[in-house]
């Protein structure tokens, strides 16, 4: 049920490449971050509407594929 709620959270980041705007379901993102653990997570993506691969650099063998949600126009 979309009640128009919206939230944004800024976090420190080192960016490489072009700017990308994307959105993830916060429950799925939180689950992915819990599984990956660590203090640093790399998010690899090619476009805001494409899947992202999340990796903890300390455990590169473990990866999470996260699908974005559609941003309202």
Backbone as a chain_set.jsonl record, in Angstrom:
{"seq": "XXXXXXXXXXXXXXXXXXXXXXXXXXXXXXXXXXXXXXXXXXXXXXXXXXXXXXXXXXXXXXXXXXXXXXXXX", "coords": {"N": [[0.845, -1.18, 0.0], [0.87, 1.997, -1.065], [1.242, 4.833, 0.538], [2.189, 7.291, -0.025], [4.384, 7.807, 1.5], [7.776, 8.704, 2.106], [11.28, 8.418, 2.329], [14.628, 9.449, 2.909], [18.091, 8.743, 3.182], [21.234, 9.834, 3.937], [24.513, 8.7, 3.465], [28.025, 8.279, 4.164], [30.164, 8.044, 1.316], [32.342, 6.713, -1.19], [32.584, 7.558, -4.426], [32.713, 6.176, -7.703], [32.793, 6.646, -11.1], [29.923, 7.559, -13.149], [27.204, 9.614, -11.883], [24.393, 8.02, -10.398], [20.966, 7.577, -9.957], [18.96, 5.778, -7.848], [16.592, 3.526, -6.304], [15.786, 1.437, -3.559], [13.877, -1.218, -2.084], [13.467, -0.681, 1.261], [13.376, -2.695, 3.233], [14.409, -4.977, 1.95], [16.949, -3.996, 1.329], [18.005, -3.528, 3.917], [18.023, -6.185, 4.863], [19.936, -7.287, 3.103], [22.225, -5.83, 3.843], [22.552, -6.704, 6.478], [23.157, -9.422, 6.064], [25.554, -9.231, 4.618], [27.24, -7.86, 6.378], [30.031, -6.248, 8.091], [31.868, -3.099, 7.756], [31.926, -1.655, 5.494], [30.43, -1.451, 2.339], [30.279, -2.331, -1.034], [28.555, -1.118, -3.82], [27.63, -2.133, -6.871], [26.493, -1.021, -9.95], [24.923, -0.377, -13.11], [22.996, 1.305, -14.04], [20.23, 3.278, -12.833], [17.846, 1.882, -13.04], [18.515, -0.744, -13.198], [19.554, -3.981, -11.879], [21.462, -4.149, -8.816], [24.639, -5.124, -7.525], [25.686, -6.035, -4.415], [28.503, -6.0, -2.348], [30.63, -7.052, 0.249], [33.768, -5.89, 0.763], [35.525, -7.267, 2.424], [34.64, -9.824, 2.355], [34.544, -10.987, -0.378], [33.548, -13.204, -1.732], [30.932, -13.47, -1.136], [27.951, -12.292, -2.366], [25.209, -10.07, -3.029], [22.339, -9.767, -4.939], [20.367, -7.098, -5.801], [17.271, -5.841, -6.613], [16.105, -2.798, -8.068], [13.53, -0.42, -7.09], [10.837, 1.147, -8.799], [11.085, 4.581, -9.382], [8.913, 7.267, -8.611], [7.639, 9.461, -11.066]], "CA": [[0.0, 0.0, 0.0], [1.677, 3.205, -1.176], [0.526, 5.95, 1.142], [2.922, 8.509, -0.329], [5.503, 7.964, 2.415], [9.066, 8.766, 1.436], [12.392, 8.662, 3.244], [15.962, 9.47, 2.319], [19.156, 8.634, 4.168], [22.559, 10.109, 3.383], [25.598, 7.955, 4.107], [29.311, 8.571, 3.54], [30.433, 7.15, 0.19], [33.358, 7.008, -2.196], [31.922, 7.283, -5.7], [33.531, 5.969, -8.886], [31.923, 6.588, -12.27], [28.89, 8.575, -13.292], [26.146, 9.622, -10.873], [23.249, 7.161, -10.67], [19.88, 7.681, -8.988], [18.239, 4.511, -7.756], [15.853, 3.327, -5.054], [15.624, 0.036, -3.193], [12.958, -1.504, -1.003], [14.314, -0.583, 2.457], [13.423, -3.973, 3.948], [15.357, -5.841, 1.24], [18.286, -3.409, 1.493], [18.44, -3.809, 5.289], [18.348, -7.614, 4.922], [21.202, -7.488, 2.392], [23.311, -5.266, 4.653], [22.746, -7.601, 7.622], [23.824, -10.639, 5.586], [26.919, -8.917, 4.198], [28.01, -7.434, 7.541], [31.173, -5.383, 7.829], [31.726, -1.645, 7.91], [31.973, -1.057, 4.162], [29.743, -2.243, 1.317], [30.393, -1.804, -2.403], [27.347, -1.301, -4.617], [27.951, -2.057, -8.3], [25.323, -0.937, -10.81], [25.194, 0.314, -14.375], [21.948, 2.306, -14.241], [19.296, 3.306, -11.721], [16.744, 0.928, -13.218], [19.102, -2.077, -13.358], [19.921, -4.602, -10.603], [22.745, -3.792, -8.211], [25.328, -6.196, -6.809], [26.277, -5.534, -3.184], [29.628, -6.842, -1.935], [31.48, -6.634, 1.359], [35.137, -6.128, 0.294], [36.215, -8.208, 3.308], [34.109, -11.162, 2.035], [34.134, -10.833, -1.782], [32.885, -14.403, -2.255], [29.514, -13.328, -0.823], [27.343, -11.19, -3.12], [23.749, -9.99, -2.985], [21.735, -9.087, -6.081], [19.228, -6.331, -5.308], [16.518, -5.185, -7.68], [15.622, -1.476, -7.673], [12.105, -0.148, -7.233], [10.586, 2.235, -9.729], [10.902, 5.9, -8.779], [7.775, 8.022, -9.147], [8.078, 10.558, -11.947]], "C": [[0.881, 1.231, 0.0], [0.877, 4.382, -0.644], [1.251, 7.277, 0.904], [4.102, 8.744, 0.596], [6.816, 7.923, 1.651], [10.132, 9.046, 2.484], [13.69, 8.651, 2.459], [16.972, 9.403, 3.445], [20.477, 8.882, 3.468], [23.599, 9.329, 4.184], [26.907, 8.337, 3.432], [29.59, 7.562, 2.424], [31.607, 7.645, -0.623], [32.748, 6.604, -3.524], [32.937, 7.151, -6.822], [32.577, 5.859, -10.066], [30.902, 7.706, -12.257], [27.863, 8.48, -12.162], [24.98, 8.745, -11.338], [22.22, 7.407, -9.571], [19.098, 6.381, -9.014], [17.505, 4.447, -6.428], [15.687, 1.836, -4.826], [14.55, -0.078, -2.121], [13.792, -1.516, 0.277], [14.404, -1.878, 3.257], [14.439, -4.897, 3.291], [16.783, -5.316, 1.375], [18.823, -3.701, 2.888], [18.818, -5.281, 5.448], [19.699, -7.891, 4.269], [22.378, -6.99, 3.229], [23.597, -6.126, 5.877], [23.52, -8.838, 7.206], [25.291, -10.359, 5.265], [27.803, -8.511, 5.364], [29.11, -6.452, 7.171], [30.856, -3.908, 7.995], [31.694, -0.927, 6.573], [31.303, -1.997, 3.17], [29.931, -1.559, -0.022], [29.102, -2.12, -3.135], [27.721, -1.083, -6.074], [26.652, -2.037, -9.098], [25.685, -0.173, -12.075], [24.176, 1.401, -14.666], [20.956, 2.199, -13.095], [18.156, 2.317, -11.82], [17.237, -0.501, -13.426], [19.446, -2.659, -11.992], [21.289, -4.115, -10.123], [23.32, -5.028, -7.527], [26.011, -5.551, -5.611], [27.334, -6.522, -2.721], [30.309, -6.22, -0.723], [32.911, -6.929, 0.917], [35.932, -7.107, 1.165], [35.771, -9.649, 3.066], [33.627, -11.169, 0.586], [33.446, -12.055, -2.384], [31.37, -14.354, -2.021], [28.968, -12.091, -1.525], [25.83, -11.249, -2.971], [23.292, -9.211, -4.209], [20.466, -8.407, -5.583], [18.569, -5.605, -6.468], [16.043, -3.806, -7.205], [14.09, -1.419, -7.758], [11.973, 1.051, -8.152], [10.368, 3.544, -8.975], [9.713, 6.599, -9.424], [8.291, 9.197, -9.961], [7.609, 11.885, -11.424]], "O": [[1.578, 1.484, 0.983], [-0.048, 4.866, -1.297], [0.953, 8.273, 1.563], [4.762, 9.778, 0.495], [6.95, 7.196, 0.667], [9.91, 9.819, 3.415], [13.829, 7.932, 1.47], [16.744, 9.938, 4.53], [20.8, 8.197, 2.497], [23.567, 9.302, 5.415], [26.91, 8.686, 2.252], [29.292, 6.376, 2.562], [31.839, 8.848, -0.732], [32.427, 5.433, -3.73], [33.902, 7.913, -6.892], [31.644, 5.055, -10.031], [30.99, 8.657, -11.481], [27.672, 7.422, -11.563], [24.628, 8.731, -12.517], [22.565, 7.441, -8.39], [18.634, 5.94, -10.065], [17.779, 5.24, -5.526], [15.476, 1.068, -5.764], [14.338, 0.852, -1.343], [14.742, -2.293, 0.372], [15.423, -2.128, 3.899], [15.24, -5.531, 3.977], [17.721, -6.099, 1.519], [19.984, -4.086, 3.029], [19.818, -5.598, 6.093], [20.514, -8.637, 4.812], [23.41, -7.656, 3.311], [24.753, -6.267, 6.277], [24.436, -9.264, 7.909], [26.167, -11.156, 5.6], [29.002, -8.788, 5.348], [29.118, -5.895, 6.074], [29.734, -3.523, 8.326], [31.461, 0.28, 6.522], [31.577, -3.197, 3.161], [29.761, -0.345, -0.135], [28.609, -3.247, -3.084], [28.088, 0.025, -6.466], [25.811, -2.923, -8.948], [26.651, 0.59, -12.093], [24.447, 2.317, -15.443], [20.85, 1.152, -12.457], [17.56, 1.948, -10.808], [16.453, -1.376, -13.794], [19.614, -1.905, -11.034], [22.147, -3.727, -10.916], [22.581, -5.87, -7.017], [26.818, -4.634, -5.767], [27.101, -7.73, -2.701], [30.535, -5.011, -0.677], [33.255, -8.093, 0.711], [36.9, -7.707, 0.698], [36.432, -10.587, 3.51], [32.433, -11.337, 0.337], [32.822, -11.951, -3.44], [30.619, -15.109, -2.638], [29.454, -10.98, -1.313], [25.244, -12.32, -2.811], [23.797, -8.123, -4.484], [19.591, -9.058, -5.01], [19.213, -4.859, -7.206], [15.622, -3.664, -6.057], [13.452, -2.251, -8.404], [12.887, 1.868, -8.264], [9.565, 3.606, -8.043], [9.527, 6.529, -10.639], [9.267, 9.846, -9.583], [7.882, 12.92, -12.032]]}, "num_chains": 1, "name": "protein.A"}
